[in-house]
Coordinates of C-alpha atoms and ligand atoms in Angstrom, one line a residue:
M1 CA -0.1 0.0 0.0
Y2 CA 1.4 3.5 -1.0
L3 CA 0.8 5.6 1.9
S4 CA 0.0 8.7 -0.4
K5 CA -3.1 6.6 -1.6
Y6 CA -4.0 5.2 1.7
F7 CA -6.5 6.6 4.4
L8 CA -4.4 7.0 7.6
P9 CA -5.6 10.2 9.3
I10 CA -2.8 10.7 11.9
L11 CA -3.5 13.3 14.4
K12 CA -0.6 15.6 15.4
E13 CA -2.0 16.6 18.8
N14 CA -2.9 14.3 21.8
P15 CA -6.7 14.1 21.9
S16 CA -7.8 15.5 25.2
E17 CA -10.6 12.9 25.9
A18 CA -8.2 10.0 26.0
Q19 CA -7.1 9.1 29.6
I20 CA -5.1 6.0 28.8
A21 CA -2.4 5.1 26.4
S22 CA -4.2 2.8 24.2
H23 CA -7.0 5.2 23.6
R24 CA -4.8 8.0 22.8
L25 CA -2.7 6.0 20.4
M26 CA -5.5 4.5 18.6
L27 CA -7.0 7.9 18.0
R28 CA -3.6 9.5 17.2
S29 CA -2.7 6.7 14.7
G30 CA -6.2 6.9 13.0
M31 CA -7.3 3.5 13.7
I32 CA -10.7 4.6 15.1
K33 CA -13.0 7.5 15.2
Q34 CA -15.7 7.8 17.8
S35 CA -19.2 8.4 16.4
S36 CA -21.0 8.7 19.8
A37 CA -20.1 7.8 23.4
G38 CA -18.7 4.3 23.3
I39 CA -19.4 3.7 19.5
Y40 CA -16.7 3.7 17.0
S41 CA -15.8 3.5 13.3
W42 CA -12.8 1.4 12.5
L43 CA -10.7 3.0 10.2
P44 CA -8.4 1.1 7.8
L45 CA -5.5 0.5 10.2
G46 CA -7.6 -0.2 13.1
L47 CA -9.7 -2.7 11.0
K48 CA -6.6 -4.6 9.8
V49 CA -5.6 -5.3 13.5
L50 CA -9.1 -6.2 14.4
K51 CA -9.2 -8.7 11.6
K52 CA -6.0 -10.1 12.4
I53 CA -7.1 -10.8 16.0
E54 CA -10.4 -12.2 14.7
N55 CA -8.6 -14.7 12.5
I56 CA -6.4 -16.1 15.0
I57 CA -9.5 -16.5 17.2
I58 CA -11.2 -18.2 14.4
E59 CA -8.2 -20.6 13.8
E60 CA -7.9 -21.6 17.4
Q61 CA -11.5 -22.3 17.7
I62 CA -11.6 -24.5 14.8
A63 CA -8.5 -26.2 15.8
A64 CA -10.4 -27.0 19.2
G65 CA -13.3 -28.6 17.2
H66 CA -15.6 -25.6 17.5
I67 CA -18.1 -24.6 14.6
P68 CA -18.5 -21.1 13.2
I69 CA -21.7 -19.6 12.7
L70 CA -23.1 -16.1 12.4
M71 CA -26.1 -15.0 14.5
P72 CA -27.8 -11.4 14.0
T73 CA -27.2 -8.4 16.2
I74 CA -31.0 -7.8 16.6
Q75 CA -33.0 -10.3 18.5
P76 CA -36.6 -10.8 19.4
A77 CA -37.4 -10.1 23.0
E78 CA -39.7 -13.1 23.3
L79 CA -36.7 -15.4 23.7
W80 CA -35.4 -13.3 26.5
K81 CA -39.1 -13.5 28.1
E82 CA -38.6 -17.4 27.8
S83 CA -35.3 -17.3 29.8
K84 CA -36.7 -14.8 32.2
R85 CA -33.6 -12.4 31.5
L86 CA -35.7 -9.7 29.9
D87 CA -36.2 -7.8 33.0
D88 CA -33.0 -8.8 34.8
Y89 CA -30.9 -7.1 32.0
G90 CA -32.3 -3.5 33.0
K91 CA -31.0 -0.6 31.2
E92 CA -27.8 -2.2 29.7
M93 CA -30.0 -3.7 27.1
L94 CA -31.1 -1.5 24.0
R95 CA -34.7 -2.2 23.3
F96 CA -36.9 -1.0 20.6
E97 CA -40.1 -1.7 18.6
D98 CA -40.2 -2.6 15.0
R99 CA -42.9 -1.4 12.8
H100 CA -45.3 -4.0 13.9
G101 CA -44.9 -3.0 17.5
R102 CA -42.7 -6.1 18.3
L103 CA -40.1 -5.6 21.1
M104 CA -36.7 -6.2 19.7
L105 CA -33.3 -5.8 21.2
Y106 CA -29.6 -5.3 20.2
G107 CA -28.0 -8.4 21.5
P108 CA -25.6 -7.9 24.6
T109 CA -25.1 -11.8 24.2
N110 CA -26.5 -14.8 22.7
E111 CA -27.4 -17.6 25.0
E112 CA -31.1 -17.2 24.2
L113 CA -30.6 -17.2 20.5
V114 CA -28.3 -20.0 20.2
T115 CA -30.3 -22.1 22.4
D116 CA -33.4 -21.4 20.2
I117 CA -31.2 -22.5 17.1
F118 CA -30.1 -25.6 18.9
R119 CA -33.5 -26.9 20.2
S120 CA -35.1 -26.4 16.7
Y121 CA -32.7 -29.1 15.1
I122 CA -31.0 -31.3 17.8
T123 CA -33.1 -33.8 19.7
S124 CA -30.8 -36.8 20.3
Y125 CA -27.7 -37.6 22.3
K126 CA -26.2 -38.9 19.1
D127 CA -25.7 -35.3 17.8
L128 CA -23.7 -34.2 20.8
P129 CA -21.4 -32.7 21.8
K130 CA -21.3 -29.6 19.7
T131 CA -19.8 -26.1 20.2
L132 CA -21.1 -23.2 18.0
F133 CA -19.4 -20.0 18.0
H134 CA -19.6 -16.6 16.3
I135 CA -17.9 -13.2 16.3
Q136 CA -20.4 -10.5 16.2
W137 CA -21.0 -6.9 17.4
K138 CA -22.7 -6.6 20.7
F139 CA -24.3 -3.6 22.3
R140 CA -24.4 -2.9 26.1
D141 CA -25.6 0.4 27.2
E142 CA -22.8 0.8 29.7
V143 CA -23.1 3.4 32.4
R144 CA -19.6 4.7 32.0
P145 CA -18.4 3.9 28.4
R146 CA -14.6 5.0 28.6
F147 CA -11.1 4.1 27.6
G148 CA -12.1 3.9 23.9
V149 CA -12.7 0.5 22.7
M150 CA -11.8 -1.1 26.1
R151 CA -15.3 -0.2 27.5
G152 CA -17.4 0.5 24.6
R153 CA -21.1 0.4 24.2
E154 CA -20.9 -1.5 20.8
F155 CA -18.2 -3.9 20.9
F156 CA -16.9 -7.0 18.9
M157 CA -17.1 -10.4 20.8
K158 CA -16.3 -13.9 20.1
D159 CA -18.9 -15.9 21.9
G160 CA -19.2 -19.7 21.8
Y161 CA -21.8 -22.1 23.2
S162 CA -21.1 -25.7 24.2
F163 CA -23.9 -28.3 24.2
D164 CA -23.2 -31.5 25.8
V165 CA -25.0 -34.6 27.0
D166 CA -23.7 -34.6 30.6
K167 CA -21.6 -32.8 33.1
R168 CA -18.4 -34.7 32.4
S169 CA -18.5 -34.0 28.6
A170 CA -19.6 -30.2 29.4
I171 CA -16.4 -29.9 31.6
H172 CA -14.4 -31.2 28.8
A173 CA -15.8 -28.5 26.6
Y174 CA -15.0 -26.0 29.3
N175 CA -11.3 -27.3 29.3
R176 CA -11.1 -27.1 25.5
H177 CA -12.0 -23.4 25.7
M178 CA -9.7 -22.7 28.6
I179 CA -6.8 -24.1 26.5
S180 CA -7.8 -22.7 23.2
Y181 CA -8.1 -19.2 24.8
L182 CA -4.6 -19.6 26.3
R183 CA -3.2 -20.5 23.0
T184 CA -4.9 -17.6 21.5
Y185 CA -3.6 -15.1 23.9
E186 CA -0.1 -16.5 23.4
R187 CA -0.3 -16.2 19.7
L188 CA -1.3 -12.6 20.0
G189 CA 1.9 -12.1 22.2
L190 CA -0.2 -11.5 25.4
K191 CA 0.1 -12.8 28.8
A192 CA -3.4 -13.5 30.0
I193 CA -4.0 -15.2 33.3
P194 CA -6.9 -17.3 34.1
M195 CA -8.6 -16.1 37.3
K196 CA -11.3 -17.9 39.3
A197 CA -14.5 -15.9 38.5
D198 CA -17.8 -15.5 40.2
T199 CA -20.4 -17.9 39.3
G200 CA -23.4 -16.2 40.9
P201 CA -26.4 -18.2 41.7
I202 CA -25.2 -21.1 39.6
G203 CA -22.4 -21.6 42.0
G204 CA -19.5 -24.2 41.4
D205 CA -15.9 -23.8 40.2
Y206 CA -16.4 -23.5 36.6
S207 CA -15.9 -19.9 35.4
H208 CA -12.6 -18.2 34.7
E209 CA -11.7 -14.8 33.5
F210 CA -8.8 -14.2 31.6
L211 CA -6.8 -11.1 32.7
V212 CA -3.9 -9.1 31.0
L213 CA -2.0 -7.3 33.5
A214 CA -1.7 -3.6 33.2
N215 CA -1.7 -0.6 35.3
T216 CA -4.8 0.9 33.5
G217 CA -6.9 -2.3 34.0
E218 CA -10.2 -2.0 35.6
S219 CA -10.0 -5.1 37.8
Q220 CA -8.1 -5.5 41.0
V221 CA -6.0 -8.8 40.7
F222 CA -4.3 -10.9 43.2
Y223 CA -2.1 -13.9 42.2
D224 CA 0.7 -16.1 42.9
K225 CA 3.8 -15.2 40.8
E226 CA 4.2 -18.9 39.9
I227 CA 1.3 -18.6 37.6
S228 CA 2.9 -16.0 35.3
N229 CA 5.7 -18.5 34.5
L230 CA 3.3 -21.0 33.0
S231 CA 2.8 -21.2 29.3
L232 CA 1.6 -23.6 26.6
G233 CA 4.5 -22.9 24.4
E234 CA 4.6 -25.1 21.3
Q235 CA 3.2 -28.3 22.8
K236 CA 0.6 -29.9 20.5
I237 CA -2.9 -30.3 22.0
D238 CA -5.1 -33.2 21.4
Y239 CA -8.4 -31.6 21.9
E240 CA -10.2 -35.1 22.1
N241 CA -8.2 -36.2 24.9
Y242 CA -10.1 -35.7 28.2
S243 CA -7.4 -36.4 30.6
N244 CA -4.6 -34.6 28.7
L245 CA -6.6 -31.4 28.8
E246 CA -7.6 -31.9 32.4
S247 CA -3.9 -32.1 33.5
I248 CA -3.2 -28.9 31.5
V249 CA -6.1 -27.1 33.0
H250 CA -5.2 -28.3 36.5
K251 CA -1.7 -26.8 36.0
F252 CA -3.1 -23.4 35.0
T253 CA -5.8 -23.2 37.6
T254 CA -3.9 -24.5 40.7
P255 CA -1.9 -21.4 41.6
Y256 CA -3.8 -18.6 43.4
A257 CA -5.2 -16.1 40.8
R258 CA -8.2 -14.1 41.5
T259 CA -9.8 -10.7 41.0
D260 CA -11.4 -8.6 43.7
E261 CA -14.8 -10.4 43.2
T262 CA -13.5 -13.8 44.4
H263 CA -10.4 -12.7 46.5
D264 CA -9.9 -14.6 49.6
I265 CA -7.4 -13.2 52.0
D266 CA -6.9 -16.2 54.1
L267 CA -6.0 -18.3 51.1
F268 CA -3.9 -15.5 49.7
E269 CA -1.8 -15.1 52.8
K270 CA -0.9 -18.8 52.6
I271 CA 1.3 -18.1 49.7
P272 CA 4.9 -17.3 50.6
E273 CA 5.0 -13.5 50.8
A274 CA 7.7 -13.1 48.1
R275 CA 5.3 -14.8 45.7
R276 CA 2.2 -12.6 46.4
V277 CA 1.5 -10.1 43.7
E278 CA -1.2 -7.5 43.8
G279 CA -2.0 -5.5 40.5
R280 CA -4.5 -4.4 38.0
G281 CA -5.8 -6.1 35.0
I282 CA -7.9 -6.0 31.9
E283 CA -10.6 -8.7 31.4
V284 CA -10.1 -10.1 27.9
G285 CA -12.2 -13.2 28.1
Q286 CA -14.5 -15.3 30.3
I287 CA -15.6 -18.9 30.2
F288 CA -18.6 -20.2 32.1
Y289 CA -20.1 -23.7 32.6
F290 CA -23.8 -23.1 33.7
G291 CA -25.3 -26.6 33.2
T292 CA -29.1 -26.5 32.4
K293 CA -29.9 -22.8 33.2
Y294 CA -31.1 -22.0 29.6
S295 CA -31.9 -25.4 28.3
E296 CA -34.4 -26.0 31.1
S297 CA -36.2 -22.5 30.9
M298 CA -36.2 -22.7 27.2
G299 CA -37.1 -26.4 26.9
A300 CA -33.9 -27.5 24.9
K301 CA -34.0 -31.3 25.7
I302 CA -32.5 -34.4 24.1
D303 CA -33.6 -38.0 24.0
L304 CA -30.9 -40.5 25.7
A305 CA -30.5 -44.1 24.6
N306 CA -32.7 -45.2 27.3
G307 CA -35.6 -43.1 26.1
K308 CA -35.3 -40.5 29.0
R309 CA -35.5 -36.9 27.9
I310 CA -33.1 -34.5 29.6
P311 CA -32.1 -30.8 29.3
I312 CA -28.8 -30.1 27.6
E313 CA -25.7 -29.1 29.5
M314 CA -24.4 -25.7 28.4
G315 CA -21.6 -23.4 28.8
S316 CA -20.6 -20.0 27.2
H317 CA -17.3 -18.6 26.4
G318 CA -16.4 -15.2 25.4
I319 CA -13.5 -13.3 24.1
G320 CA -13.6 -9.3 23.8
V321 CA -12.1 -9.1 20.3
S322 CA -12.3 -5.0 20.2
R323 CA -11.0 -4.8 23.8
L324 CA -8.0 -6.8 22.9
V325 CA -6.9 -4.2 20.4
G326 CA -6.7 -1.8 23.2
A327 CA -5.2 -4.4 25.6
L328 CA -2.5 -5.1 23.2
I329 CA -1.6 -1.6 22.9
E330 CA -1.5 -1.2 26.7
A331 CA 0.9 -4.1 26.8
N332 CA 3.0 -2.9 23.8
H333 CA 3.9 0.8 23.5
D334 CA 6.5 3.3 24.5
E335 CA 6.7 7.2 24.4
Q336 CA 6.8 7.2 20.6
G337 CA 3.8 5.1 19.9
I338 CA 2.4 1.5 19.4
I339 CA 4.8 -1.4 19.1
W340 CA 2.8 -4.3 17.4
P341 CA 3.6 -7.9 17.9
A342 CA 4.3 -9.3 14.5
S343 CA 1.2 -11.5 14.7
V344 CA -1.2 -8.7 14.7
S345 CA 0.7 -5.8 13.1
P346 CA -1.4 -4.1 10.3
F347 CA 1.6 -4.6 8.0
D348 CA 4.6 -6.9 8.0
A349 CA 7.0 -3.9 7.2
V350 CA 7.1 -0.2 6.2
I351 CA 9.4 1.2 3.5
I352 CA 10.4 4.7 4.6
N353 CA 11.9 6.7 1.5
L354 CA 13.9 9.4 3.1
K355 CA 14.3 11.4 -0.1
Q356 CA 11.1 11.1 -2.2
N357 CA 12.3 13.5 -5.0
D358 CA 15.5 11.3 -5.4
H359 CA 15.3 9.3 -8.6
L360 CA 17.4 6.4 -7.3
C361 CA 15.7 6.3 -3.8
N362 CA 12.4 6.2 -5.6
E363 CA 13.4 3.4 -8.0
I364 CA 14.9 1.3 -5.2
S365 CA 11.9 1.8 -2.8
I366 CA 9.5 0.8 -5.6
K367 CA 11.5 -2.2 -6.5
I368 CA 11.6 -3.3 -2.7
Y369 CA 8.0 -2.7 -2.6
N370 CA 7.2 -4.9 -5.6
M371 CA 9.6 -7.7 -4.6
L372 CA 8.2 -7.9 -1.1
K373 CA 4.7 -7.9 -2.3
A374 CA 5.5 -10.8 -4.8
N375 CA 7.0 -12.7 -1.9
G376 CA 3.8 -12.4 0.1
F377 CA 4.6 -9.5 2.4
D378 CA 2.0 -6.9 3.3
V379 CA 4.0 -3.8 3.1
L380 CA 3.3 0.0 3.6
Y381 CA 5.3 2.5 1.5
D382 CA 5.8 5.7 2.9
D383 CA 6.1 7.8 -0.3
R384 CA 4.9 11.0 1.2
L385 CA 7.0 14.3 0.7
D386 CA 7.2 15.0 4.4
S387 CA 10.3 15.7 6.3
V388 CA 12.5 12.8 7.5
G389 CA 11.5 13.6 11.0
A390 CA 7.8 13.6 10.4
K391 CA 8.1 10.3 8.5
F392 CA 10.1 8.7 11.4
S393 CA 7.8 9.9 14.1
S394 CA 4.5 8.9 12.3
M395 CA 5.9 5.4 11.5
D396 CA 7.1 4.9 15.1
L397 CA 3.7 5.9 16.2
I398 CA 1.7 3.5 14.0
G399 CA 4.2 0.9 15.4
I400 CA 4.9 -1.5 12.4
P401 CA 7.7 -3.9 13.7
K402 CA 10.1 -3.5 10.9
Q403 CA 11.1 -0.3 9.2
I404 CA 13.0 -0.6 5.8
I405 CA 14.9 2.6 5.5
V406 CA 15.9 3.8 2.0
G407 CA 18.3 6.9 2.1
P408 CA 20.6 8.5 -0.7
R409 CA 23.7 7.7 1.4
G410 CA 22.9 4.1 1.9
V411 CA 21.8 3.5 -1.6
S412 CA 25.0 5.0 -3.0
E413 CA 27.0 2.4 -0.8
G414 CA 24.6 -0.4 -2.0
L415 CA 22.9 -0.7 1.7
L416 CA 19.5 -0.6 3.1
E417 CA 18.8 -0.3 6.7
I418 CA 16.3 -2.1 8.9
K419 CA 15.1 -0.5 12.0
F420 CA 13.4 -2.7 14.6
R421 CA 10.5 -0.9 16.3
N422 CA 10.7 -2.8 19.6
N423 CA 14.3 -2.0 20.5
G424 CA 15.3 0.7 18.1
Q425 CA 18.1 -1.4 16.8
R426 CA 19.3 -0.8 13.2
I427 CA 21.2 -3.2 11.0
N428 CA 22.5 -2.8 7.3
I429 CA 21.4 -5.2 4.7
P430 CA 23.0 -5.4 1.4
L431 CA 20.9 -4.1 -1.5
S432 CA 21.3 -7.1 -3.8
N433 CA 19.5 -7.9 -7.1
N434 CA 17.0 -10.5 -5.6
L435 CA 16.9 -8.8 -2.2
I436 CA 17.2 -12.2 -0.7
E437 CA 19.1 -10.7 2.5
L438 CA 16.1 -8.5 3.1
I439 CA 13.6 -11.2 2.5
N440 CA 15.3 -13.5 4.9
E441 CA 15.5 -10.8 7.5
L442 CA 11.8 -10.1 7.2
K443 CA 10.8 -13.9 7.6
K444 CA 12.6 -13.9 11.0
Ligands
ATP1 P1 -16.9 -6.4 32.2 O1 -16.8 -7.1 33.6 O2 -15.6 -5.9 31.8 O3 -18.0 -5.5 32.0 P2 -18.4 -8.7 31.4 O4 -17.8 -9.8 32.5 O5 -19.6 -8.1 31.6 O6 -17.2 -7.5 31.1 P3 -18.6 -10.9 29.4 O7 -20.1 -11.0 29.4 O8 -17.9 -11.9 30.2 O9 -18.3 -9.3 30.0 O10 -18.1 -10.7 28.1 C1 -17.0 -11.5 27.4 C2 -16.0 -10.3 27.1 O11 -16.4 -9.4 26.3 C3 -15.2 -9.9 28.4 O12 -14.3 -10.7 28.9 C4 -14.6 -8.6 27.7 O13 -13.3 -8.9 27.2 C5 -15.5 -8.3 26.5 N1 -16.4 -7.0 26.9 C6 -17.4 -7.0 27.8 N2 -17.9 -5.8 28.0 C7 -17.3 -5.0 27.1 C8 -17.3 -3.7 26.7 N3 -18.3 -2.8 27.2 N4 -16.6 -3.2 25.7 C9 -15.4 -4.0 25.2 N5 -15.5 -5.4 25.5 C10 -16.2 -5.8 26.4
MG2 MG1 -16.8 -11.4 32.1

């Protein structure tokens, strides 16, 4: 993409409404534009990141055996009357009437809708287990929308719903979600810690929230330092294997890790003092096993082999996709701007032409651009006539991990420079005919 032809509305000034780094940087780098409180348009750069995160989530859900669908944003209120949640949801739910006077709502979540889909088709134990998921916009009329996309009113969420014949199989679905979520966060380059969550009237141990540590997080967190050393790494997961998943989940849920909602001071103080950590965190996901709560009230039942009819065991599992964009920036930025992890960066690399009017610099920049594109890289070419300083500062701001610098001096010596955004390190690369050295460096 030639920057002169792109739509990248970079702001020079710090927007006064932004209280935290991610909000400020998303506005400044032209990723989003607020349309009304807590509701945003996603501009090209922001959309690219959102889609990268979405794709990683989809890949990991499919790897875990979960099936993508797409449910609507608008739902009929009748379904929520059946589950008896229509009144409970209160003012957070945006309700309106259609032209026939039917009460409709903009979905804050999809348990009712998915249960209705399920009960319409699945009636036998033979068709279970199944997990259906989708990634769709949600609306919650939050009292205090703030921090940009972190607490929006309209936000993008992955929500998955598991349907199982019995509790054992439902807990296996829970474990699949726990592990596929951990893998997802690791691929995003984020450390997200599973913390025991409140299960409300349903009770039991089966809800965890995933928290990314950040000073600007809205949740107070308490944990045993041991848990932050755990990772899945490269290990291959066999999602069909009950005991294998159980042992991984056991490893991740044994050390103490809770938010203020579930914090237990007595338990916390049993951890050796040097290992006790208190801080702030951003909730980027939550998983929940709730048994027959919705299947019972909505009559979603299946026939067993022995002829008995029982309500389905269910769970729901969410990831805050748009909130993750903010969380990623909170975890990856410096004074100059964003520092994208390679897996979600809007571009693989940017070519910065230091002398736009120079014939040779132009020719070489274009050649590099075409070669990299032909090799499958998604490259931004900063071909603006701006000053070198302006180019450097805006490219540092948008945070693409590798900057390929083409300047008259280097070019005359047959050299290119790569600057790594994360540590500011610069290396020289020979300007060979096939650019193989550059291509190899970008593959790293
Ligand atoms: P919170 O406690 O932050 O209000 P929640 O527990 O009500 O969130 P869930 O119903 O668990 O949210 O939704 C799943 C995920 O969706 C959350 O873990 C979070 O990452 C994301 N999410 C929830 N509310 C918002 C919001 N207003 N803006 C952006 N993301 C949100
Ligand atoms: Mg939650």
